PDB file of C-alpha atoms in Angstrom:
ATOM      1  CA  MET A   1     143.989  35.308 -17.328  1.00  0.00           C
ATOM      2  CA  LEU A   2     140.996  34.386 -19.912  1.00  0.00           C
ATOM      3  CA  LEU A   3     141.778  30.677 -19.785  1.00  0.00           C
ATOM      4  CA  GLN A   4     141.645  30.589 -16.394  1.00  0.00           C
ATOM      5  CA  ARG A   5     138.416  32.515 -15.614  1.00  0.00           C
ATOM      6  CA  CYS A   6     137.390  30.405 -19.113  1.00  0.00           C
ATOM      7  CA  THR A   7     137.894  26.885 -17.232  1.00  0.00           C
ATOM      8  CA  GLN A   8     135.047  28.278 -14.343  1.00  0.00           C
ATOM      9  CA  LYS A   9     133.265  28.666 -16.299  1.00  0.00           C
ATOM     10  CA  ILE A  10     132.938  25.749 -18.337  1.00  0.00           C
ATOM     11  CA  LYS A  11     132.961  23.937 -14.161  1.00  0.00           C
ATOM     12  CA  GLN A  12     129.753  25.874 -13.438  1.00  0.00           C
ATOM     13  CA  ILE A  13     128.189  25.689 -16.245  1.00  0.00           C
ATOM     14  CA  LEU A  14     128.685  20.974 -15.750  1.00  0.00           C
ATOM     15  CA  LYS A  15     128.219  21.154 -11.977  1.00  0.00           C
ATOM     16  CA  CYS A  16     124.406  23.446 -12.773  1.00  0.00           C
ATOM     17  CA  ARG A  17     124.220  20.365 -15.380  1.00  0.00           C
ATOM     18  CA  SER A  18     124.399  17.882 -13.058  1.00  0.00           C
ATOM     19  CA  VAL A  19     122.286  19.482 -10.243  1.00  0.00           C
ATOM     20  CA  CYS A  20     118.763  19.396 -13.041  1.00  0.00           C
ATOM     21  CA  ASN A  21     119.523  15.353 -14.060  1.00  0.00           C
ATOM     22  CA  SER A  22     119.699  15.041  -9.858  1.00  0.00           C
ATOM     23  CA  MET A  23     116.310  16.827  -9.722  1.00  0.00           C
ATOM     24  CA  GLN A  24     114.472  15.801 -12.873  1.00  0.00           C
ATOM     25  CA  MET A  25     115.900  11.965 -11.636  1.00  0.00           C
ATOM     26  CA  ASN A  26     113.726  13.106  -8.723  1.00  0.00           C
ATOM     27  CA  THR A  27     110.979  14.104  -9.679  1.00  0.00           C
ATOM     28  CA  THR A  28     109.883  11.260 -11.756  1.00  0.00           C
ATOM     29  CA  HIS A  29     111.377   8.960  -8.820  1.00  0.00           C
ATOM     30  CA  SER A  30     108.971  10.629  -6.657  1.00  0.00           C
ATOM     31  CA  PHE A  31     105.737  10.735  -9.079  1.00  0.00           C
ATOM     32  CA  TYR A  32     106.958   7.034  -9.955  1.00  0.00           C
ATOM     33  CA  ASN A  33     106.370   5.845  -5.887  1.00  0.00           C
ATOM     34  CA  ASN A  34     103.369   8.327  -4.724  1.00  0.00           C
ATOM     35  CA  TYR A  35     101.054   7.067  -8.318  1.00  0.00           C
ATOM     36  CA  GLU A  36      98.885   5.410  -5.970  1.00  0.00           C
ATOM     37  CA  ALA A  37      98.414   7.851  -3.897  1.00  0.00           C
ATOM     38  CA  THR A  38      97.573  10.338  -6.511  1.00  0.00           C
ATOM     39  CA  ILE A  39      94.869   7.690  -7.630  1.00  0.00           C
ATOM     40  CA  HIS A  40      93.896   7.532  -4.421  1.00  0.00           C
ATOM     41  CA  PHE A  41      93.209  11.121  -3.437  1.00  0.00           C
ATOM     42  CA  ILE A  42      91.009  11.083  -7.288  1.00  0.00           C
ATOM     43  CA  ARG A  43      89.463   8.734  -6.263  1.00  0.00           C
ATOM     44  CA  TYR A  44      88.459  10.315  -3.176  1.00  0.00           C
ATOM     45  CA  LEU A  45      87.778  13.643  -4.545  1.00  0.00           C
ATOM     46  CA  ARG A  46      85.201  11.810  -6.824  1.00  0.00           C
ATOM     47  CA  LYS A  47      83.302  11.058  -4.002  1.00  0.00           C
ATOM     48  CA  ARG A  48      83.290  14.268  -2.929  1.00  0.00           C
ATOM     49  CA  LEU A  49      81.529  15.114  -5.958  1.00  0.00           C
ATOM     50  CA  VAL A  50      79.203  12.943  -5.669  1.00  0.00           C
ATOM     51  CA  ALA A  51      78.741  13.430  -1.898  1.00  0.00           C
ATOM     52  CA  VAL A  52      78.224  17.134  -2.572  1.00  0.00           C
ATOM     53  CA  GLY A  53      75.752  17.015  -5.414  1.00  0.00           C
ATOM     54  CA  THR A  54      77.878  17.973  -8.221  1.00  0.00           C
ATOM     55  CA  GLU A  55      78.537  15.986 -11.352  1.00  0.00           C
ATOM     56  CA  PRO A  56      81.500  13.754 -11.560  1.00  0.00           C
ATOM     57  CA  ILE A  57      84.526  13.620 -13.307  1.00  0.00           C
ATOM     58  CA  LYS A  58      83.234  10.775 -16.543  1.00  0.00           C
ATOM     59  CA  ASP A  59      85.895   8.639 -17.160  1.00  0.00           C
ATOM     60  CA  ARG A  60      86.834   8.438 -20.940  1.00  0.00           C
ATOM     61  CA  ASN A  61      88.121   4.981 -20.730  1.00  0.00           C
ATOM     62  CA  LYS A  62      84.669   4.037 -20.819  1.00  0.00           C
ATOM     63  CA  THR A  63      82.142   3.348 -24.160  1.00  0.00           C
ATOM     64  CA  ARG A  64      79.855   5.743 -24.503  1.00  0.00           C
ATOM     65  CA  ARG A  65      76.699   3.073 -24.604  1.00  0.00           C
ATOM     66  CA  ALA A  66      73.104   4.125 -27.142  1.00  0.00           C
ATOM     67  CA  PRO A  67      70.346   4.837 -24.623  1.00  0.00           C
ATOM     68  CA  LYS A  68      68.208   2.145 -23.358  1.00  0.00           C
ATOM     69  CA  ARG A  69      64.816   2.035 -25.331  1.00  0.00           C
ATOM     70  CA  LEU A  70      61.390   2.287 -22.510  1.00  0.00           C
ATOM     71  CA  LEU A  71      58.792   0.714 -24.070  1.00  0.00           C
ATOM     72  CA  PHE A  72      56.175   3.520 -23.520  1.00  0.00           C
ATOM     73  CA  LYS A  73      56.347   7.102 -23.595  1.00  0.00           C
ATOM     74  CA  PHE A  74      56.516   9.780 -21.851  1.00  0.00           C
ATOM     75  CA  ASP A  75      55.649  12.546 -23.963  1.00  0.00           C
ATOM     76  CA  ALA A  76      51.844  13.689 -24.087  1.00  0.00           C
ATOM     77  CA  PRO A  77      49.466  11.401 -25.790  1.00  0.00           C
ATOM     78  CA  ASN A  78      48.636  12.475 -29.893  1.00  0.00           C
ATOM     79  CA  THR A  79      45.016  12.659 -29.626  1.00  0.00           C
ATOM     80  CA  TYR A  80      44.440   9.743 -32.138  1.00  0.00           C
ATOM     81  CA  ASP A  81      47.307   7.365 -30.302  1.00  0.00           C
ATOM     82  CA  PHE A  82      46.028   4.068 -29.389  1.00  0.00           C
ATOM     83  CA  LEU A  83      47.934   3.890 -25.294  1.00  0.00           C
ATOM     84  CA  SER A  84      45.223   7.415 -25.016  1.00  0.00           C
ATOM     85  CA  PHE A  85      42.536   5.450 -24.432  1.00  0.00           C
ATOM     86  CA  ASN A  86      39.870   7.941 -27.213  1.00  0.00           C
ATOM     87  CA  LEU A  87      39.561   4.884 -29.231  1.00  0.00           C
ATOM     88  CA  LYS A  88      36.215   6.520 -30.961  1.00  0.00           C
ATOM     89  CA  GLU A  89      38.693   9.305 -31.809  1.00  0.00           C
ATOM     90  CA  TRP A  90      42.188   7.190 -32.951  1.00  0.00           C
ATOM     91  CA  TRP A  91      39.182   4.954 -34.658  1.00  0.00           C
ATOM     92  CA  GLN A  92      37.575   7.798 -37.147  1.00  0.00           C
ATOM     93  CA  HIS A  93      41.099   8.963 -37.852  1.00  0.00           C
ATOM     94  CA  LYS A  94      42.020   6.015 -39.872  1.00  0.00           C
ATOM     95  CA  ARG A  95      39.280   5.334 -41.075  1.00  0.00           C
ATOM     96  CA  ASP A  96      39.759   9.314 -42.973  1.00  0.00           C
ATOM     97  CA  GLN A  97      42.361   8.118 -44.147  1.00  0.00           C
ATOM     98  CA  PHE A  98      41.990   5.175 -45.354  1.00  0.00           C
ATOM     99  CA  VAL A  99      38.920   6.086 -47.027  1.00  0.00           C
ATOM    100  CA  LYS A 100      41.454   9.984 -48.641  1.00  0.00           C
ATOM    101  CA  ILE A 101      43.823   7.495 -50.087  1.00  0.00           C
ATOM    102  CA  THR A 102      41.097   4.733 -51.657  1.00  0.00           C
ATOM    103  CA  GLU A 103      39.552   8.042 -52.927  1.00  0.00           C
ATOM    104  CA  ASP A 104      43.046  10.027 -54.998  1.00  0.00           C
ATOM    105  CA  TYR A 105      43.699   6.608 -55.638  1.00  0.00           C
ATOM    106  CA  GLN A 106      40.511   6.142 -57.397  1.00  0.00           C
ATOM    107  CA  TYR A 107      41.101  10.010 -58.891  1.00  0.00           C
ATOM    108  CA  LYS A 108      44.404   9.231 -60.953  1.00  0.00           C
ATOM    109  CA  GLU A 109      43.055   5.638 -62.939  1.00  0.00           C
ATOM    110  CA  TYR A 110      40.014   8.138 -64.015  1.00  0.00           C
ATOM    111  CA  VAL A 111      42.615  10.908 -65.457  1.00  0.00           C
ATOM    112  CA  THR A 112      42.830   9.328 -68.083  1.00  0.00           C
ATOM    113  CA  LEU A 113      39.480   9.336 -69.632  1.00  0.00           C
ATOM    114  CA  GLY A 114      39.657  13.947 -69.156  1.00  0.00           C
ATOM    115  CA  SER A 115      38.372  15.632 -66.968  1.00  0.00           C
ATOM    116  CA  ASP A 116      34.969  15.326 -67.535  1.00  0.00           C
ATOM    117  CA  LEU A 117      34.127  11.628 -67.226  1.00  0.00           C
ATOM    118  CA  ALA A 118      36.866  11.547 -64.445  1.00  0.00           C
ATOM    119  CA  ALA A 119      34.930  14.067 -63.003  1.00  0.00           C
ATOM    120  CA  ALA A 120      31.327  12.459 -63.209  1.00  0.00           C
ATOM    121  CA  LYS A 121      32.881   8.848 -62.646  1.00  0.00           C
ATOM    122  CA  PHE A 122      34.285  10.221 -58.987  1.00  0.00           C
ATOM    123  CA  VAL A 123      30.981  12.255 -58.194  1.00  0.00           C
ATOM    124  CA  ILE A 124      29.009   8.698 -58.772  1.00  0.00           C
ATOM    125  CA  TYR A 125      31.579   6.456 -56.974  1.00  0.00           C
ATOM    126  CA  VAL A 126      30.924   8.964 -54.200  1.00  0.00           C
ATOM    127  CA  GLY A 127      27.992   8.398 -53.767  1.00  0.00           C
ATOM    128  CA  GLY A 128      25.947  11.639 -55.770  1.00  0.00           C
ATOM    129  CA  LYS A 129      24.770  12.560 -59.605  1.00  0.00           C
ATOM    130  CA  VAL A 130      25.518  13.724 -62.833  1.00  0.00           C
ATOM    131  CA  ARG A 131      23.610  14.780 -66.270  1.00  0.00           C
ATOM    132  CA  PHE A 132      25.775  15.336 -69.942  1.00  0.00           C
ATOM    133  CA  LYS A 133      24.761  16.481 -72.115  1.00  0.00           C
ATOM    134  CA  ASN A 134      21.918  15.472 -74.533  1.00  0.00           C
ATOM    135  CA  HIS A 135      21.794  12.925 -72.216  1.00  0.00           C
ATOM    136  CA  ASN A 136      18.266  13.366 -69.911  1.00  0.00           C
ATOM    137  CA  GLU A 137      18.422  11.021 -66.793  1.00  0.00           C
ATOM    138  CA  TRP A 138      20.881  11.237 -64.110  1.00  0.00           C
ATOM    139  CA  LEU A 139      23.067   8.403 -63.277  1.00  0.00           C
ATOM    140  CA  ASP A 140      24.184   7.638 -59.694  1.00  0.00           C
ATOM    141  CA  LYS A 141      25.436   4.265 -57.898  1.00  0.00           C
ATOM    142  CA  THR A 142      22.135   2.692 -58.173  1.00  0.00           C
ATOM    143  CA  LYS A 143      22.289   2.529 -62.196  1.00  0.00           C
ATOM    144  CA  THR A 144      24.942   0.394 -62.610  1.00  0.00           C
ATOM    145  CA  ARG A 145      24.206  -0.950 -66.584  1.00  0.00           C
ATOM    146  CA  GLU A 146      23.690   3.132 -67.535  1.00  0.00           C
ATOM    147  CA  ILE A 147      27.124   3.434 -65.841  1.00  0.00           C
ATOM    148  CA  SER A 148      28.778  -0.031 -67.467  1.00  0.00           C
ATOM    149  CA  LYS A 149      28.051   2.291 -71.061  1.00  0.00           C
ATOM    150  CA  LEU A 150      30.209   4.758 -70.064  1.00  0.00           C
ATOM    151  CA  PRO A 151      33.536   4.409 -72.445  1.00  0.00           C
ATOM    152  CA  THR A 152      37.299   3.554 -71.293  1.00  0.00           C
ATOM    153  CA  GLU A 153      39.037   6.050 -72.815  1.00  0.00           C
ATOM    154  CA  TYR A 154      38.573  10.194 -73.556  1.00  0.00           C
ATOM    155  CA  ASP A 155      35.677  10.726 -75.403  1.00  0.00           C
ATOM    156  CA  ALA A 156      34.835  14.051 -76.089  1.00  0.00           C
ATOM    157  CA  THR A 157      30.738  13.950 -76.555  1.00  0.00           C
ATOM    158  CA  TYR A 158      30.463  13.838 -73.235  1.00  0.00           C
ATOM    159  CA  ILE A 159      30.456  17.040 -71.387  1.00  0.00           C
ATOM    160  CA  LEU A 160      29.387  17.360 -67.654  1.00  0.00           C
ATOM    161  CA  GLU A 161      27.036  20.040 -67.439  1.00  0.00           C
ATOM    162  CA  GLU A 162      25.294  19.062 -63.919  1.00  0.00           C
ATOM    163  CA  LEU A 163      27.095  17.763 -60.795  1.00  0.00           C
ATOM    164  CA  ASP A 164      25.311  17.249 -57.564  1.00  0.00           C
ATOM    165  CA  LEU A 165      26.714  16.287 -54.251  1.00  0.00           C
ATOM    166  CA  ASN A 166      24.273  17.143 -52.376  1.00  0.00           C
ATOM    167  CA  GLY A 167      25.452  16.360 -48.884  1.00  0.00           C
ATOM    168  CA  TYR A 168      28.267  14.528 -49.100  1.00  0.00           C
ATOM    169  CA  PRO A 169      31.229  15.699 -46.732  1.00  0.00           C
ATOM    170  CA  LEU A 170      33.759  17.065 -49.720  1.00  0.00           C
ATOM    171  CA  ARG A 171      37.269  17.882 -48.537  1.00  0.00           C
ATOM    172  CA  TYR A 172      39.299  20.524 -50.670  1.00  0.00           C
ATOM    173  CA  GLU A 173      41.554  18.319 -52.052  1.00  0.00           C
ATOM    174  CA  HIS A 174      37.882  17.236 -53.750  1.00  0.00           C
ATOM    175  CA  LEU A 175      37.799  20.605 -55.446  1.00  0.00           C
ATOM    176  CA  ASP A 176      40.659  19.993 -57.723  1.00  0.00           C
ATOM    177  CA  PHE A 177      38.896  16.053 -58.884  1.00  0.00           C
ATOM    178  CA  ILE A 178      35.758  18.271 -60.117  1.00  0.00           C
ATOM    179  CA  PHE A 179      37.258  21.444 -61.898  1.00  0.00           C
ATOM    180  CA  GLY A 180      38.600  22.146 -65.085  1.00  0.00           C
ATOM    181  CA  LEU A 181      34.465  21.739 -66.301  1.00  0.00           C
ATOM    182  CA  TYR A 182      34.067  24.796 -68.833  1.00  0.00           C
ATOM    183  CA  TYR A 183      30.378  23.682 -70.078  1.00  0.00           C
ATOM    184  CA  LEU A 184      29.796  23.125 -65.866  1.00  0.00           C
ATOM    185  CA  LYS A 185      25.398  24.464 -65.988  1.00  0.00           C
ATOM    186  CA  LYS A 186      24.732  23.964 -62.619  1.00  0.00           C
ATOM    187  CA  LEU A 187      26.806  23.305 -59.305  1.00  0.00           C
ATOM    188  CA  SER A 188      24.971  21.968 -56.121  1.00  0.00           C
ATOM    189  CA  PHE A 189      26.372  21.562 -52.738  1.00  0.00           C
ATOM    190  CA  ARG A 190      23.626  22.048 -51.170  1.00  0.00           C
ATOM    191  CA  GLY A 191      23.983  20.215 -47.163  1.00  0.00           C
ATOM    192  CA  CYS A 192      28.024  19.501 -47.522  1.00  0.00           C
ATOM    193  CA  LYS A 193      29.623  21.557 -44.234  1.00  0.00           C
ATOM    194  CA  SER A 194      33.303  21.336 -45.621  1.00  0.00           C
ATOM    195  CA  ILE A 195      31.886  24.321 -48.118  1.00  0.00           C
ATOM    196  CA  ASP A 196      33.091  27.275 -45.736  1.00  0.00           C
ATOM    197  CA  ASP A 197      34.445  31.383 -47.763  1.00  0.00           C
ATOM    198  CA  TRP A 198      37.021  29.648 -49.299  1.00  0.00           C
ATOM    199  CA  ALA A 199      35.847  27.383 -51.050  1.00  0.00           C
ATOM    200  CA  LEU A 200      34.309  29.705 -52.492  1.00  0.00           C
ATOM    201  CA  ASP A 201      36.226  31.776 -53.559  1.00  0.00           C
ATOM    202  CA  LYS A 202      38.894  28.985 -55.117  1.00  0.00           C
ATOM    203  CA  ILE A 203      35.332  27.912 -57.155  1.00  0.00           C
ATOM    204  CA  SER A 204      34.632  31.246 -58.159  1.00  0.00           C
ATOM    205  CA  ALA A 205      37.089  31.524 -60.404  1.00  0.00           C
ATOM    206  CA  GLU A 206      36.727  27.634 -61.761  1.00  0.00           C
ATOM    207  CA  TYR A 207      33.595  28.022 -63.238  1.00  0.00           C
ATOM    208  CA  PRO A 208      33.196  30.737 -66.523  1.00  0.00           C
ATOM    209  CA  SER A 209      30.033  29.733 -67.909  1.00  0.00           C
ATOM    210  CA  LEU A 210      28.224  28.393 -64.524  1.00  0.00           C
ATOM    211  CA  GLU A 211      24.199  28.960 -64.634  1.00  0.00           C
ATOM    212  CA  HIS A 212      23.147  27.998 -60.719  1.00  0.00           C
ATOM    213  CA  LEU A 213      24.738  27.590 -57.666  1.00  0.00           C
ATOM    214  CA  ASP A 214      22.860  25.676 -54.728  1.00  0.00           C
ATOM    215  CA  ILE A 215      25.452  26.495 -51.651  1.00  0.00           C
ATOM    216  CA  SER A 216      22.207  26.053 -49.352  1.00  0.00           C
ATOM    217  CA  GLU A 217      22.240  24.219 -46.230  1.00  0.00           C
ATOM    218  CA  CYS A 218      25.705  24.971 -45.143  1.00  0.00           C
ATOM    219  CA  GLU A 219      27.030  26.319 -42.672  1.00  0.00           C
ATOM    220  CA  ASN A 220      30.399  27.727 -42.622  1.00  0.00           C
ATOM    221  CA  VAL A 221      29.209  30.365 -45.624  1.00  0.00           C
ATOM    222  CA  THR A 222      29.286  34.002 -44.781  1.00  0.00           C
ATOM    223  CA  GLU A 223      28.536  37.380 -46.589  1.00  0.00           C
ATOM    224  CA  ARG A 224      32.899  36.803 -47.499  1.00  0.00           C
ATOM    225  CA  GLY A 225      32.092  34.353 -49.369  1.00  0.00           C
ATOM    226  CA  LEU A 226      30.111  35.274 -51.584  1.00  0.00           C
ATOM    227  CA  GLU A 227      31.965  38.237 -52.329  1.00  0.00           C
ATOM    228  CA  ALA A 228      33.659  36.414 -54.694  1.00  0.00           C
ATOM    229  CA  LEU A 229      30.319  35.174 -56.274  1.00  0.00           C
ATOM    230  CA  TYR A 230      30.497  38.620 -58.922  1.00  0.00           C
ATOM    231  CA  ARG A 231      33.784  35.976 -61.099  1.00  0.00           C
ATOM    232  CA  MET A 232      31.341  34.305 -62.422  1.00  0.00           C
ATOM    233  CA  PRO A 233      29.623  36.760 -64.765  1.00  0.00           C
ATOM    234  CA  ASN A 234      26.842  33.689 -66.415  1.00  0.00           C
ATOM    235  CA  LEU A 235      25.507  33.036 -63.019  1.00  0.00           C
ATOM    236  CA  LYS A 236      21.690  33.585 -62.826  1.00  0.00           C
ATOM    237  CA  ARG A 237      20.868  31.350 -59.900  1.00  0.00           C
ATOM    238  CA  LEU A 238      22.049  31.491 -56.956  1.00  0.00           C
ATOM    239  CA  THR A 239      20.459  29.703 -53.492  1.00  0.00           C
ATOM    240  CA  THR A 240      22.114  30.263 -50.721  1.00  0.00           C
ATOM    241  CA  THR A 241      20.408  29.832 -46.198  1.00  0.00           C
ATOM    242  CA  ASN A 242      21.679  33.324 -43.977  1.00  0.00           C
ATOM    243  CA  PHE A 243      22.408  30.828 -41.175  1.00  0.00           C
ATOM    244  CA  HIS A 244      23.925  33.862 -39.232  1.00  0.00           C
ATOM    245  CA  GLY A 245      20.870  36.263 -39.552  1.00  0.00           C
ATOM    246  CA  THR A 246      22.226  38.454 -40.299  1.00  0.00           C
ATOM    247  CA  ALA A 247      21.880  42.067 -42.432  1.00  0.00           C
ATOM    248  CA  ALA A 248      24.774  42.249 -44.065  1.00  0.00           C
ATOM    249  CA  PHE A 249      24.203  38.503 -45.618  1.00  0.00           C
ATOM    250  CA  ASP A 250      21.247  40.353 -47.772  1.00  0.00           C
ATOM    251  CA  LEU A 251      22.599  43.483 -48.225  1.00  0.00           C
ATOM    252  CA  THR A 252      25.776  40.653 -50.076  1.00  0.00           C
ATOM    253  CA  CYS A 253      23.067  39.762 -51.824  1.00  0.00           C
ATOM    254  CA  PHE A 254      21.739  42.608 -53.199  1.00  0.00           C
ATOM    255  CA  MET A 255      25.163  43.971 -54.385  1.00  0.00           C
ATOM    256  CA  LEU A 256      25.721  40.355 -56.086  1.00  0.00           C
ATOM    257  CA  GLU A 257      22.661  41.210 -58.019  1.00  0.00           C
ATOM    258  CA  ASP A 258      22.888  45.426 -59.053  1.00  0.00           C
ATOM    259  CA  VAL A 259      26.405  44.028 -60.371  1.00  0.00           C
ATOM    260  CA  ASN A 260      25.426  41.179 -62.411  1.00  0.00           C
ATOM    261  CA  PRO A 261      21.984  41.865 -63.643  1.00  0.00           C
ATOM    262  CA  TYR A 262      20.831  37.911 -64.940  1.00  0.00           C
ATOM    263  CA  LEU A 263      21.112  36.912 -61.486  1.00  0.00           C
ATOM    264  CA  THR A 264      18.716  35.502 -58.727  1.00  0.00           C
ATOM    265  CA  CYS A 265      19.786  35.299 -55.253  1.00  0.00           C
ATOM    266  CA  GLU A 266      16.779  33.565 -53.862  1.00  0.00           C
ATOM    267  CA  VAL A 267      18.082  33.444 -49.747  1.00  0.00           C
ATOM    268  CA  GLN A 268      16.583  30.385 -47.812  1.00  0.00           C
ATOM    269  CA  GLN A 269      15.903  30.332 -43.696  1.00  0.00           C
ATOM    270  CA  VAL A 270      16.686  27.845 -41.799  1.00  0.00           C
ATOM    271  CA  LYS A 271      14.243  25.494 -40.438  1.00  0.00           C
ATOM    272  CA  TYR A 272      14.971  25.215 -37.010  1.00  0.00           C
ATOM    273  CA  LYS A 273      16.929  27.789 -35.562  1.00  0.00           C
ATOM    274  CA  ARG A 274      19.766  28.544 -33.412  1.00  0.00           C
ATOM    275  CA  ILE A 275      18.414  28.577 -29.677  1.00  0.00           C
ATOM    276  CA  SER A 276      21.749  30.821 -28.097  1.00  0.00           C
ATOM    277  CA  ALA A 277      22.656  29.507 -24.003  1.00  0.00           C
ATOM    278  CA  SER A 278      22.235  32.519 -22.532  1.00  0.00           C
TER     279      SER A 278
END
């Protein structure tokens, strides 16, 4: 009995295996036979997807191509872009960049001479005036003979006492070029529009021996910048202009005189008063 049951089970297993093999062969044959039909069906689905508006299926077999470079940019034009037809602003921007590069390069050549000679030659180069200690004459661009006599190496006897940059369009970075002048007595920024409250805050901590500071006709100076000048204990004369005509400006000058009894503030009046739009 046991032998008969075993033989029956073996026959059933062999019969199922033959059925599975036949089904597998039938499916493979049907797949290869219907391959062309499936390809046509996939192409049909792609056309329907494009017609509906959805994104089509990407073909991975195709190689990715680099995006084409267009001749014109479609981004928002820059203020100084040549294609935006702002020729005047573009030319002014390029000229300012050229001046900045040349001035930085020129000052780097003077650094080896020391802070006093480097600052003096730089100020003369940009059109200002300087005066050294024990020298009565001012030096500027017009006095080429005296300028040629300046030393080409470091000389401790040349100490800068007075510096005049009236009306020059001074940049904020220029302040680093005229720092380290510990024996400077007089400094004039009259008419420099770039001198503002930030510049005064930086200047107040760099000239411990300064006695006369001229910031008259500087439109961007307010009472907030004047408050930083209490750090200059040796300041004896301050020349400034109250452009906005505020009482806080005059009050700040009085407070500076109260803090420093040797200081005298000369507050000038505006030559041409601004007419309000109203």
